[in-house]
Short mmCIF file of C-alpha atoms in Angstrom, two decimals:
data_model
loop_
_atom_site.label_atom_id
_atom_site.label_comp_id
_atom_site.label_asym_id
_atom_site.label_seq_id
_atom_site.Cartn_x
_atom_site.Cartn_y
_atom_site.Cartn_z
CA MET A 60 -18.94 -42.27 -35.21
CA GLU A 61 -18.51 -44.23 -38.42
CA ALA A 62 -16.16 -43.27 -41.22
CA GLY A 63 -17.45 -40.58 -43.53
CA TYR A 64 -17.64 -37.84 -40.89
CA LYS A 65 -14.83 -35.40 -40.26
CA LEU A 66 -14.29 -32.17 -38.34
CA CYS A 67 -11.93 -29.44 -39.60
CA LEU A 68 -11.74 -26.84 -36.84
CA ARG A 69 -9.36 -23.87 -36.75
CA LYS A 70 -10.50 -22.17 -33.53
CA PRO A 71 -9.75 -23.36 -29.95
CA TRP A 72 -12.89 -25.37 -29.18
CA VAL A 73 -13.41 -26.84 -25.70
CA ASN A 74 -15.31 -29.87 -24.46
CA ILE A 75 -18.20 -29.15 -22.11
CA GLY A 76 -19.61 -32.44 -20.95
CA LYS A 77 -20.30 -34.43 -24.10
CA CYS A 78 -20.37 -31.39 -26.38
CA ARG A 79 -17.80 -29.34 -28.28
CA VAL A 80 -18.32 -25.59 -27.84
CA TYR A 81 -16.65 -22.48 -29.17
CA SER A 82 -17.17 -18.98 -27.83
CA ASN A 83 -14.58 -16.22 -27.88
CA LEU A 84 -15.57 -15.03 -24.39
CA MET A 85 -15.90 -18.22 -22.38
CA PRO A 86 -16.35 -18.13 -18.58
CA PRO A 87 -15.55 -21.30 -16.59
CA VAL A 88 -18.16 -24.06 -16.57
CA SER A 89 -18.71 -26.24 -13.50
CA LYS A 90 -19.28 -29.99 -13.61
CA ALA A 91 -22.90 -29.50 -12.56
CA GLU A 92 -23.45 -26.98 -15.37
CA ALA A 93 -21.93 -29.35 -17.92
CA GLU A 94 -24.31 -32.04 -16.73
CA GLU A 95 -27.23 -29.65 -17.33
CA LEU A 96 -26.16 -29.23 -20.94
CA ASP A 97 -25.74 -32.98 -21.34
CA LYS A 98 -29.33 -33.55 -20.22
CA PHE A 99 -30.67 -31.32 -22.99
CA LEU A 100 -28.49 -33.01 -25.59
CA GLU A 101 -29.22 -36.57 -24.51
CA ALA A 102 -32.97 -35.80 -24.61
CA GLY A 103 -32.67 -34.40 -28.13
CA ASP A 104 -33.84 -30.99 -26.88
CA TRP A 105 -31.79 -28.90 -29.28
CA LYS A 106 -33.66 -25.69 -28.45
CA GLY A 107 -33.02 -26.22 -24.76
CA ALA A 108 -29.31 -26.78 -25.44
CA ALA A 109 -29.18 -23.62 -27.58
CA TYR A 110 -30.83 -21.52 -24.86
CA TRP A 111 -28.47 -22.94 -22.22
CA LEU A 112 -25.43 -22.03 -24.32
CA GLU A 113 -26.87 -18.59 -25.03
CA GLU A 114 -27.36 -17.85 -21.35
CA LYS A 115 -23.85 -19.02 -20.47
CA PHE A 116 -21.81 -17.62 -23.39
CA GLY A 117 -23.90 -15.17 -25.42
CA SER A 118 -22.46 -16.02 -28.83
CA TYR A 119 -21.46 -19.61 -29.52
CA ALA A 120 -21.26 -22.56 -31.89
CA PHE A 121 -21.59 -26.18 -30.79
CA ILE A 122 -21.10 -29.69 -32.16
CA TYR A 123 -22.53 -32.78 -30.47
CA GLU A 124 -21.79 -36.33 -31.56
CA HIS A 125 -23.68 -39.36 -30.29
CA GLY A 126 -24.10 -42.72 -31.95
CA ASP A 127 -25.14 -42.23 -35.55
CA LYS A 128 -26.05 -38.58 -35.01
CA VAL A 129 -24.16 -35.30 -35.34
CA VAL A 130 -25.77 -32.02 -34.27
CA ALA A 131 -24.22 -28.64 -35.14
CA GLY A 132 -25.71 -25.30 -34.19
CA VAL A 133 -25.03 -21.57 -34.00
CA ASP A 134 -26.41 -18.70 -31.94
CA ALA A 135 -29.26 -16.35 -32.87
CA VAL A 136 -27.12 -14.24 -35.23
CA ALA A 137 -24.48 -16.86 -36.16
CA VAL A 138 -21.71 -14.71 -34.70
CA GLU A 139 -19.55 -17.83 -34.56
CA PRO A 140 -20.17 -19.45 -37.99
CA LEU A 141 -20.25 -23.12 -38.87
CA PHE A 142 -19.96 -24.58 -42.36
CA TYR A 143 -20.58 -28.05 -43.74
CA HIS A 144 -20.09 -30.10 -46.88
CA LEU A 145 -22.46 -33.02 -47.37
CA GLN A 146 -21.92 -35.35 -50.31
CA GLY A 147 -23.01 -38.97 -50.30
CA GLN A 148 -21.49 -40.71 -47.29
CA LYS A 149 -19.11 -37.86 -46.56
CA LEU A 150 -19.94 -35.14 -44.02
CA LEU A 151 -17.40 -32.43 -43.27
CA ILE A 152 -18.07 -29.75 -40.62
CA GLY A 153 -15.76 -26.79 -39.97
CA ASP A 154 -15.54 -23.28 -38.58
CA ASP A 155 -13.44 -21.73 -41.35
CA LEU A 156 -13.90 -22.09 -45.10
CA ARG A 157 -10.15 -22.24 -45.60
CA LYS A 158 -10.19 -25.71 -44.04
CA PHE A 159 -12.45 -27.13 -46.77
CA PRO A 160 -11.30 -28.71 -50.05
CA GLY A 161 -11.74 -26.32 -52.94
CA SER A 162 -11.29 -23.16 -50.84
CA GLY A 163 -8.52 -21.98 -53.16
CA ASP A 164 -10.60 -22.37 -56.31
CA LYS A 165 -12.32 -19.53 -58.12
CA ALA A 166 -15.70 -18.98 -56.49
CA PRO A 167 -18.91 -19.41 -58.53
CA LEU A 168 -19.77 -16.29 -60.54
CA PHE A 169 -23.20 -15.65 -58.99
CA ALA A 170 -21.72 -15.97 -55.49
CA ARG A 171 -18.98 -13.47 -56.34
CA ALA A 172 -21.52 -11.06 -57.78
CA GLU A 173 -23.63 -11.26 -54.62
CA VAL A 174 -20.64 -10.39 -52.44
CA VAL A 175 -19.84 -7.42 -54.67
CA MET A 176 -23.45 -6.22 -54.45
CA VAL A 177 -24.20 -6.65 -50.74
CA GLY A 178 -21.00 -7.83 -49.05
CA PHE A 179 -21.85 -11.51 -48.53
CA VAL A 180 -23.25 -14.61 -50.20
CA THR A 181 -26.95 -14.89 -49.41
CA GLY A 182 -28.61 -17.97 -47.96
CA GLU A 183 -26.66 -21.12 -47.15
CA GLU A 184 -24.26 -20.83 -50.09
CA THR A 185 -20.66 -19.68 -49.65
CA LEU A 186 -17.74 -18.70 -51.85
CA VAL A 187 -16.60 -22.34 -51.78
CA LYS A 188 -18.56 -24.52 -54.18
CA GLY A 189 -20.58 -27.20 -52.38
CA VAL A 190 -19.91 -25.83 -48.89
CA LYS A 191 -22.89 -24.42 -47.00
CA GLN A 192 -23.33 -22.31 -43.88
CA ILE A 193 -25.63 -22.98 -40.94
CA LEU A 194 -27.85 -19.92 -40.79
CA SER A 195 -28.83 -17.71 -37.86
CA GLY A 196 -30.73 -19.37 -35.02
CA LYS A 197 -30.44 -22.86 -36.50
CA CYS A 198 -29.29 -26.34 -35.47
CA HIS A 199 -28.68 -28.99 -38.10
CA VAL A 200 -29.22 -32.62 -37.09
CA PHE A 201 -27.28 -35.05 -39.31
CA SER A 202 -28.31 -38.71 -38.98
CA LYS A 203 -26.21 -41.48 -40.49
CA ARG A 204 -28.07 -43.93 -42.74
CA GLU A 205 -27.00 -46.57 -45.21
CA GLY A 206 -25.46 -44.80 -48.16
CA GLY A 207 -25.35 -41.30 -46.72
CA TRP A 208 -26.81 -38.81 -44.26
CA ASP A 209 -30.24 -37.39 -43.50
CA MET A 210 -30.40 -33.76 -42.40
CA GLU A 211 -33.05 -31.95 -40.33
CA LYS A 212 -32.99 -28.22 -39.64
CA VAL A 213 -34.27 -27.03 -36.26
CA ALA A 214 -34.86 -23.32 -35.62
CA HIS A 215 -34.33 -22.26 -32.01
CA THR A 216 -34.64 -18.52 -32.75
CA THR A 217 -36.56 -16.72 -35.49
CA PHE A 218 -37.29 -13.11 -36.37
CA LEU A 219 -40.37 -13.20 -38.56
CA THR A 220 -41.82 -9.80 -37.69
CA SER A 221 -45.21 -8.25 -38.51
CA ARG A 222 -47.09 -11.57 -38.43
CA TYR A 223 -50.87 -11.36 -38.45
CA ASP A 224 -51.15 -13.42 -35.25
CA LEU A 225 -49.02 -11.16 -33.03
CA PRO A 226 -50.62 -10.61 -29.62
CA ASP A 227 -51.62 -7.11 -28.58
CA MET A 228 -48.96 -5.20 -26.67
CA ASP A 229 -49.47 -1.71 -25.30
CA ALA A 230 -46.69 0.84 -24.86
CA GLU A 231 -46.14 0.12 -21.17
CA GLU A 232 -45.78 -3.60 -21.84
CA PHE A 233 -43.20 -2.85 -24.52
CA LEU A 234 -41.20 -0.55 -22.25
CA ALA A 235 -41.31 -3.00 -19.35
CA GLY A 236 -40.36 -5.90 -21.64
CA CYS A 237 -37.37 -4.02 -23.04
CA THR A 238 -36.15 -3.17 -19.56
CA LYS A 239 -36.41 -6.76 -18.35
CA VAL A 240 -34.71 -8.36 -21.34
CA TRP A 241 -32.02 -5.75 -21.91
CA GLU A 242 -31.04 -5.55 -18.23
CA LYS A 243 -30.70 -9.34 -18.12
CA VAL A 244 -28.47 -9.38 -21.20
CA VAL A 245 -26.27 -6.50 -20.02
CA SER A 246 -25.92 -8.11 -16.59
CA ARG A 247 -24.79 -11.40 -18.15
CA THR A 248 -22.32 -9.56 -20.36
CA LEU A 249 -20.76 -7.72 -17.43
CA GLU A 250 -20.45 -10.99 -15.51
CA ARG A 251 -18.49 -12.49 -18.40
CA VAL A 252 -16.27 -9.39 -18.70
CA GLY A 253 -15.54 -9.21 -14.97
CA ASP A 254 -12.95 -6.61 -14.02
CA ARG A 255 -11.57 -6.24 -17.53
CA GLN A 256 -11.77 -2.97 -19.41
CA ILE A 257 -14.57 -2.46 -21.93
CA ALA A 258 -13.68 -0.80 -25.24
CA LEU A 259 -16.90 0.62 -26.66
CA PRO A 260 -17.07 1.98 -30.23
CA LEU A 261 -19.46 4.87 -29.60
CA SER A 262 -21.19 6.28 -32.66
CA GLY A 263 -23.87 8.92 -32.99
CA GLY A 264 -26.50 6.18 -33.13
CA LEU A 265 -28.77 4.86 -30.40
CA ASP A 266 -27.46 1.30 -30.01
CA SER A 267 -24.00 2.02 -28.64
CA ARG A 268 -25.44 4.93 -26.67
CA THR A 269 -27.85 2.56 -24.93
CA LEU A 270 -24.98 0.22 -24.07
CA ALA A 271 -22.90 3.03 -22.62
CA LEU A 272 -25.81 4.26 -20.52
CA MET A 273 -26.62 0.80 -19.18
CA PHE A 274 -22.97 0.07 -18.37
CA ARG A 275 -22.82 3.31 -16.38
CA GLN A 276 -26.08 2.60 -14.57
CA ALA A 277 -24.86 -0.91 -13.77
CA GLY A 278 -21.78 0.59 -12.10
CA LYS A 279 -19.14 -0.36 -14.67
CA GLU A 280 -16.31 2.16 -14.35
CA ASN A 281 -13.52 0.90 -16.59
CA VAL A 282 -14.94 1.83 -20.00
CA VAL A 283 -13.17 3.58 -22.88
CA CYS A 284 -15.40 4.99 -25.64
CA TYR A 285 -13.94 5.72 -29.05
CA THR A 286 -15.03 7.28 -32.34
CA TYR A 287 -13.31 7.91 -35.66
CA GLY A 288 -13.67 9.67 -39.00
CA LYS A 289 -13.11 13.06 -40.56
CA GLN A 290 -12.20 15.77 -38.08
CA GLY A 291 -15.32 17.42 -36.63
CA ASN A 292 -17.81 14.94 -38.11
CA GLN A 293 -21.30 14.83 -36.60
CA GLU A 294 -20.94 11.40 -35.01
CA SER A 295 -17.82 12.40 -33.12
CA MET A 296 -19.60 15.46 -31.70
CA VAL A 297 -22.46 13.30 -30.47
CA SER A 298 -20.28 10.53 -29.04
CA LYS A 299 -17.96 12.94 -27.25
CA SER A 300 -20.97 14.60 -25.64
CA ILE A 301 -22.37 11.23 -24.51
CA ALA A 302 -19.07 10.05 -23.04
CA LYS A 303 -18.68 13.31 -21.15
CA VAL A 304 -22.19 13.10 -19.67
CA LEU A 305 -21.58 9.51 -18.55
CA GLY A 306 -18.11 10.24 -17.20
CA TYR A 307 -16.29 7.85 -19.53
CA LYS A 308 -12.95 8.39 -21.23
CA TRP A 309 -13.32 9.23 -24.93
CA GLU A 310 -10.77 8.74 -27.71
CA PHE A 311 -10.88 9.90 -31.33
CA ALA A 312 -9.02 8.72 -34.45
CA HIS A 313 -8.71 11.29 -37.21
CA TYR A 314 -9.18 9.86 -40.71
CA THR A 315 -7.55 11.32 -43.82
CA PRO A 316 -7.55 10.24 -47.48
CA GLY A 317 -3.84 9.42 -47.24
CA MET A 318 -4.52 7.04 -44.35
CA TRP A 319 -6.92 5.00 -46.46
CA THR A 320 -4.52 4.92 -49.40
CA GLU A 321 -1.84 3.54 -47.08
CA TRP A 322 -4.31 1.02 -45.64
CA ASP A 323 -5.33 -0.11 -49.11
CA LYS A 324 -1.73 -0.92 -50.08
CA SER A 325 -0.72 -2.60 -46.81
CA PRO A 326 0.16 -6.35 -46.84
CA ALA A 327 -1.75 -6.63 -43.55
CA THR A 328 -4.90 -5.51 -45.36
CA LYS A 329 -4.53 -8.32 -47.92
CA GLU A 330 -4.08 -10.80 -45.07
CA TRP A 331 -7.24 -9.54 -43.38
CA LEU A 332 -9.26 -9.64 -46.59
CA ASP A 333 -8.16 -13.25 -47.09
CA CYS A 334 -9.35 -14.07 -43.59
CA CYS A 335 -12.83 -12.68 -44.24
CA PHE A 336 -13.42 -13.59 -47.87
CA LEU A 337 -11.84 -17.04 -47.72
CA GLY A 338 -12.80 -17.76 -44.12
CA ARG A 339 -16.37 -16.41 -43.94
CA SER A 340 -17.62 -15.62 -47.48
CA CYS A 341 -18.15 -11.96 -46.72
CA ILE A 342 -16.42 -8.61 -46.86
CA PRO A 343 -14.96 -7.25 -43.61
CA HIS A 344 -16.50 -4.26 -41.87
CA ILE A 345 -13.66 -1.82 -42.54
CA ASN A 346 -14.87 1.42 -40.94
CA ASP A 347 -12.95 1.14 -37.69
CA LEU A 348 -9.84 -0.75 -38.85
CA PRO A 349 -7.52 2.27 -39.27
CA ALA A 350 -8.79 3.67 -35.97
CA LEU A 351 -7.99 0.47 -34.12
CA ASP A 352 -4.48 0.43 -35.56
CA GLN A 353 -4.00 3.98 -34.25
CA PHE A 354 -5.40 3.12 -30.83
CA PHE A 355 -3.27 -0.01 -30.51
CA GLN A 356 -0.16 2.02 -31.36
CA ARG A 357 -1.15 4.61 -28.76
CA ARG A 358 -1.91 1.86 -26.23
CA VAL A 359 -5.34 3.27 -25.55
CA PHE A 360 -6.71 -0.10 -24.44
CA GLU A 361 -5.58 -2.43 -21.70
CA GLU A 362 -4.10 -5.74 -22.82
CA ASP A 363 -7.11 -7.79 -21.74
CA ALA A 364 -9.78 -5.28 -22.86
CA VAL A 365 -13.06 -6.66 -24.21
CA PHE A 366 -14.54 -4.89 -27.24
CA ILE A 367 -18.31 -4.47 -27.12
CA PRO A 368 -19.98 -2.85 -30.17
CA GLY A 369 -23.71 -2.11 -30.27
CA HIS A 370 -24.55 -4.01 -33.46
CA ILE A 371 -28.12 -5.08 -34.36
CA LEU A 372 -30.39 -3.54 -31.67
CA GLY A 373 -31.57 -0.74 -33.97
CA THR A 374 -32.32 -3.27 -36.70
CA LEU A 375 -34.38 -5.41 -34.35
CA ALA A 376 -36.09 -2.37 -32.82
CA GLY A 377 -37.19 -1.02 -36.19
CA ILE A 378 -34.59 1.15 -37.93
CA PHE A 379 -35.21 -0.68 -41.23
CA THR A 380 -38.91 -1.33 -40.65
CA PRO A 381 -40.90 0.20 -43.53
CA ASP A 382 -44.58 0.97 -43.67
CA LEU A 383 -46.67 -2.15 -44.02
CA LYS A 384 -47.21 -3.66 -47.45
CA ASP A 385 -50.01 -6.11 -46.95
CA TYR A 386 -50.33 -9.15 -49.25
CA ARG A 387 -52.36 -11.96 -47.74
CA ASP A 388 -52.06 -14.04 -50.89
CA SER A 389 -48.86 -16.02 -50.39
CA GLU A 390 -47.64 -15.86 -54.00
CA ALA A 391 -48.30 -12.13 -54.22
CA CYS A 392 -46.46 -11.70 -50.90
CA PHE A 393 -43.46 -13.66 -52.17
CA ASN A 394 -43.21 -11.76 -55.46
CA ALA A 395 -43.59 -8.39 -53.77
CA THR A 396 -40.90 -9.33 -51.23
CA PHE A 397 -38.50 -10.44 -53.95
CA ASN A 398 -39.06 -7.19 -55.88
CA ASP A 399 -38.55 -5.15 -52.71
CA ILE A 400 -35.25 -6.88 -51.87
CA SER A 401 -34.01 -6.74 -55.47
CA GLU A 402 -34.69 -3.02 -55.82
CA LYS A 403 -33.14 -2.09 -52.47
CA TYR A 404 -30.07 -4.30 -52.36
CA PHE A 405 -29.40 -5.75 -55.83
CA ASP A 406 -29.76 -2.72 -58.06
CA PRO A 407 -29.61 -3.85 -61.73
CA GLY A 408 -27.66 -0.74 -62.72
CA LEU A 409 -24.95 -1.40 -60.14
CA LEU A 410 -24.82 -5.08 -61.06
CA HIS A 411 -24.38 -4.19 -64.74
CA GLY A 412 -21.75 -1.59 -63.83
CA PHE A 413 -19.54 -4.30 -62.35
CA TYR A 414 -20.60 -7.27 -64.50
CA PRO A 415 -21.79 -6.02 -67.92
CA ASP A 416 -21.76 -9.54 -69.41
CA LEU A 417 -23.44 -11.34 -66.49
CA ASP A 418 -26.51 -13.50 -67.13
CA THR A 419 -28.77 -11.22 -65.09
CA GLU A 420 -31.83 -13.37 -65.64
CA GLY A 421 -29.95 -16.33 -64.19
CA PHE A 422 -28.58 -14.25 -61.32
CA TYR A 423 -31.97 -12.96 -60.20
CA GLY A 424 -33.51 -16.40 -60.77
CA ASN A 425 -30.93 -17.97 -58.45
CA LEU A 426 -31.61 -15.29 -55.83
CA LYS A 427 -35.35 -15.86 -56.17
CA ASN A 428 -34.98 -19.61 -55.63
CA LYS A 429 -32.97 -19.05 -52.45
CA LEU A 430 -35.51 -16.58 -51.14
CA ARG A 431 -38.43 -18.93 -51.84
CA ALA A 432 -36.76 -21.71 -49.86
CA TRP A 433 -36.23 -19.42 -46.87
CA TRP A 434 -39.76 -19.93 -45.52
CA PRO A 435 -42.11 -22.80 -46.46
CA ASP A 436 -45.20 -20.66 -45.85
CA TRP A 437 -45.41 -17.19 -47.40
CA SER A 438 -48.78 -16.27 -45.89
CA LEU A 439 -47.53 -15.65 -42.34
CA ALA A 440 -46.39 -12.07 -42.66
CA THR A 441 -46.46 -8.88 -44.59
CA VAL A 442 -43.74 -8.03 -47.08
CA ASN A 443 -41.73 -5.87 -44.71
CA GLY A 444 -41.55 -8.76 -42.25
CA TYR A 445 -40.01 -11.17 -44.75
CA ALA A 446 -37.63 -8.53 -46.09
CA GLU A 447 -36.33 -7.83 -42.58
CA VAL A 448 -35.83 -11.54 -41.96
CA PHE A 449 -34.01 -12.29 -45.18
CA TYR A 450 -31.75 -9.29 -45.34
CA ASN A 451 -31.42 -7.40 -42.08
CA TRP A 452 -31.49 -10.15 -39.47
CA GLY A 453 -30.57 -13.43 -41.07
CA GLU A 454 -28.15 -12.04 -43.62
CA ARG A 455 -26.59 -8.62 -43.13
CA GLN A 456 -26.31 -8.76 -39.35
CA SER A 457 -25.10 -12.34 -39.07
CA LYS A 458 -22.61 -12.14 -41.91
CA PHE A 459 -21.43 -8.58 -42.49
CA ASN A 460 -21.76 -7.04 -39.02
CA ALA A 461 -20.76 -10.18 -37.17
CA SER A 462 -17.61 -10.37 -39.28
CA SER A 463 -16.52 -6.97 -37.97
CA VAL A 464 -15.78 -8.28 -34.49
CA GLN A 465 -13.37 -10.91 -35.79
CA PHE A 466 -10.71 -8.21 -36.13
CA TYR A 467 -10.60 -7.89 -32.35
CA LEU A 468 -9.73 -11.58 -32.10
CA HIS A 469 -7.23 -11.10 -34.91
CA ARG A 470 -5.46 -8.55 -32.69
CA GLY A 471 -5.62 -10.72 -29.57
CA HIS A 472 -8.71 -9.23 -27.89
CA HIS A 473 -12.05 -10.72 -26.93
CA PHE A 474 -15.44 -9.27 -27.83
CA ALA A 475 -19.09 -9.46 -26.82
CA LEU A 476 -22.26 -8.59 -28.76
CA PRO A 477 -25.01 -8.11 -26.17
CA TRP A 478 -27.67 -6.93 -28.62
CA CYS A 479 -27.23 -10.11 -30.68
CA ASP A 480 -28.46 -12.22 -27.76
CA GLY A 481 -31.26 -14.58 -28.77
CA SER A 482 -33.57 -13.46 -25.95
CA ILE A 483 -33.61 -9.95 -27.46
CA VAL A 484 -34.24 -11.30 -30.96
CA ARG A 485 -37.15 -13.43 -29.75
CA PHE A 486 -38.67 -10.61 -27.68
CA LEU A 487 -38.60 -8.02 -30.45
CA GLU A 488 -39.98 -10.54 -32.94
CA LYS A 489 -43.23 -10.42 -30.96
CA VAL A 490 -43.48 -6.62 -30.85
CA PRO A 491 -46.31 -5.22 -33.03
CA HIS A 492 -45.36 -3.20 -36.08
CA GLN A 493 -46.59 0.15 -34.75
CA HIS A 494 -44.13 -0.03 -31.83
CA ARG A 495 -41.15 -0.80 -34.07
CA LEU A 496 -41.85 1.62 -36.93
CA HIS A 497 -39.13 4.32 -36.97
CA ARG A 498 -37.95 2.95 -33.58
CA ARG A 499 -40.65 5.04 -31.94
CA MET A 500 -40.94 3.04 -28.74
CA TYR A 501 -37.21 2.38 -28.52
CA ARG A 502 -36.63 6.13 -28.51
CA LYS A 503 -39.21 6.53 -25.76
CA TRP A 504 -37.51 3.81 -23.74
CA LEU A 505 -34.12 5.50 -24.10
CA GLU A 506 -35.51 8.90 -23.10
CA LYS A 507 -37.14 7.38 -20.04
CA ARG A 508 -34.07 5.34 -19.12
CA GLY A 509 -31.78 8.34 -19.51
CA GLU A 510 -33.83 10.26 -16.94
CA GLY A 511 -32.94 13.55 -18.57
CA ILE A 512 -29.17 13.08 -18.33
CA LEU A 513 -28.83 11.52 -21.78
CA PRO A 514 -31.16 13.01 -24.41
CA VAL A 515 -31.73 11.09 -27.62
CA SER A 516 -30.09 13.97 -29.53
CA PRO A 517 -27.39 15.35 -27.19
CA VAL A 518 -26.32 18.08 -29.61
CA ARG A 519 -29.83 19.03 -30.65
CA ASN A 520 -29.30 22.70 -29.77
CA SER A 521 -25.99 23.14 -31.56
CA PRO A 522 -26.01 25.49 -34.59
CA ILE A 523 -25.04 22.65 -36.94
CA HIS A 524 -27.83 20.45 -35.66
CA LYS A 525 -30.39 23.24 -36.06
CA VAL A 526 -29.36 23.78 -39.67
CA GLN A 527 -29.53 20.05 -40.35
CA ARG A 528 -33.01 19.79 -38.83
CA ALA A 529 -34.24 22.70 -40.94
CA TYR A 530 -32.67 21.14 -44.03
CA ARG A 531 -34.38 17.78 -43.42
CA LYS A 532 -37.68 19.49 -42.61
CA TRP A 533 -37.90 21.82 -45.61
CA ILE A 534 -36.02 19.91 -48.34
CA PRO A 535 -37.84 16.73 -49.42
CA LYS A 536 -35.74 13.57 -49.33
CA PRO A 537 -35.98 12.94 -53.12
CA LEU A 538 -34.53 16.40 -53.75
CA ARG A 539 -31.72 15.75 -51.30
CA LYS A 540 -30.83 12.58 -53.18
CA ILE A 541 -30.89 14.41 -56.50
CA ARG A 542 -28.31 16.83 -55.14
CA TYR A 543 -25.78 14.01 -54.79
CA LYS A 544 -26.65 12.56 -58.19
CA ILE A 545 -26.15 15.92 -59.87
CA TRP A 546 -22.93 16.67 -58.00
CA PRO A 547 -21.29 13.31 -57.33
CA TYR A 548 -17.99 15.00 -56.54
CA LEU A 549 -19.61 16.61 -53.50
CA TYR A 550 -20.50 13.23 -51.97
CA TYR A 551 -17.13 11.84 -53.04
CA ARG A 552 -15.40 14.51 -50.98
CA ILE A 553 -17.63 14.96 -47.93
CA HIS A 554 -18.04 11.37 -46.74
CA PRO A 555 -17.21 11.33 -43.00
CA MET A 556 -15.10 8.17 -43.29
CA GLU A 557 -12.91 9.58 -46.14
CA PHE A 558 -12.55 6.08 -47.65
CA PHE A 559 -13.64 7.00 -51.18
CA SER A 560 -10.08 8.24 -51.71
CA THR A 561 -9.22 4.62 -52.60
CA VAL A 562 -11.65 4.72 -55.56
CA PRO A 563 -10.72 6.52 -58.81
CA TYR A 564 -13.22 9.34 -59.26
CA LYS A 565 -14.13 8.25 -62.80
CA ASP A 566 -15.32 4.90 -61.42
CA PHE A 567 -17.15 6.54 -58.54
CA LYS A 568 -18.94 8.91 -60.92
CA ARG A 569 -19.96 5.98 -63.13
CA LEU A 570 -21.40 3.91 -60.27
CA HIS A 571 -22.56 6.29 -57.54
CA LYS A 572 -26.09 6.86 -58.88
CA HIS A 573 -26.85 3.17 -58.32
CA GLY A 574 -26.11 3.24 -54.59
CA PHE A 575 -22.36 2.57 -54.88
CA HIS A 576 -20.52 1.89 -51.60
CA ILE A 577 -16.86 1.38 -50.78
CA ASN A 578 -17.62 -2.26 -49.98
CA ASN A 579 -18.68 -2.86 -53.59
CA TRP A 580 -15.30 -1.63 -54.74
CA ILE A 581 -13.24 -3.63 -52.24
CA ALA A 582 -15.14 -6.84 -52.95
CA TYR A 583 -14.87 -6.48 -56.73
CA ASN A 584 -11.15 -5.75 -56.65
CA TYR A 585 -10.49 -8.68 -54.33
CA LEU A 586 -12.65 -11.25 -56.10
CA GLU A 587 -12.07 -10.19 -59.69
CA GLY A 588 -8.71 -8.41 -59.54
#
């Protein structure tokens, strides 16, 4: 390769045939398998190469160099990120923003404001000026030419849901499709794990519950489930019940306000924030960090344990899927999508609360330009489809949730994210809206798969659960929200994670009515403090 191209890699990449590959959980690759990958690459079949890597490693990033061409790609959710800086004849590709020039400079204001609002910089931009990120399910093909580089973006995996041209799919087809795809992914994951212990963060949600059930039904014995939070919180009751039914060991970490105060002041916390903000342009997923410190001290996990969270399946299966908003006119669809995303995730009141002097017109204009460039054709889907793509698949999952697993590596453990597998993303992209709405069919699949031993609501007959059901049934949601707006101190005190103890109450009271979250506070204090 000619001068003007440089790699700056921090992670331990390996050569597979003629390709550089990084995956945190990397099984051995035979010579014949490496030759298979080479055939895809030499033929310029970037999708074929991506699918091969996906099947072998799950999450991955790859870099291929040949002649005057450089190809860099990431998996369906960009679990292993890649960044690049392209300026004139110079092309720099790296896996950590701290390796790029300018990483120590003050980040652009709009980028900082986005991180404070939602936890990450949207689109290809990062907290380092001029450095961009390869987005979910993409390969970038850089071709050397006189005076610089040409760049082509190739999508190997998309998640544009609710398209008008989706084929019909009845309930039985959906259930059979889920079984086929999910069993394949779980089987591959267990092959990569081998005899090692699985550490499974088990919440009260459906995603981790599905993983636990499928691990048990696949015959995996060495699994430790864990939960954390305020003593007696609802999620811990559910997860303990699930672990008991499945015969898995269950561990709990008790959270207190004092624990979070100590965590907030720890030098190790500053080091970890640097790793995420400076290395990945996003805030870390902090919920389980104090729990993991407790468990490591108690030696709950074996030294070679593999951590396997259940991130993203609920998102793909419809947890954030709203009722259809149908705009067949492309410009009307775009504007409605932008308004929907702005109202839900970039609340003007919260933005003003943190940045009272910010050029809000410029901020929203910049966001609008990035959103418009996301898809060249805005007549392919309804508004909810584009909103899911931009925020919940391509942004929040690949940046915020994917960053959470990096802490396991930080502590010397490997991880796997089965539900982030591209085959699942591509399957659920083709599922009609009525099957994904409110996760209706996913719930039916889980009930059927559980065969009566694992109900969707394992504590449904407990007194607390009965009261909660009656409360949700008889008290309209708007009134429930008003309760927390009228009595902010109540929400400040009852949060099951206890982490609002790190926020002065006067600031919480000022910001809470605009959807304030602990991540807003951490990001603002780190970036602006």
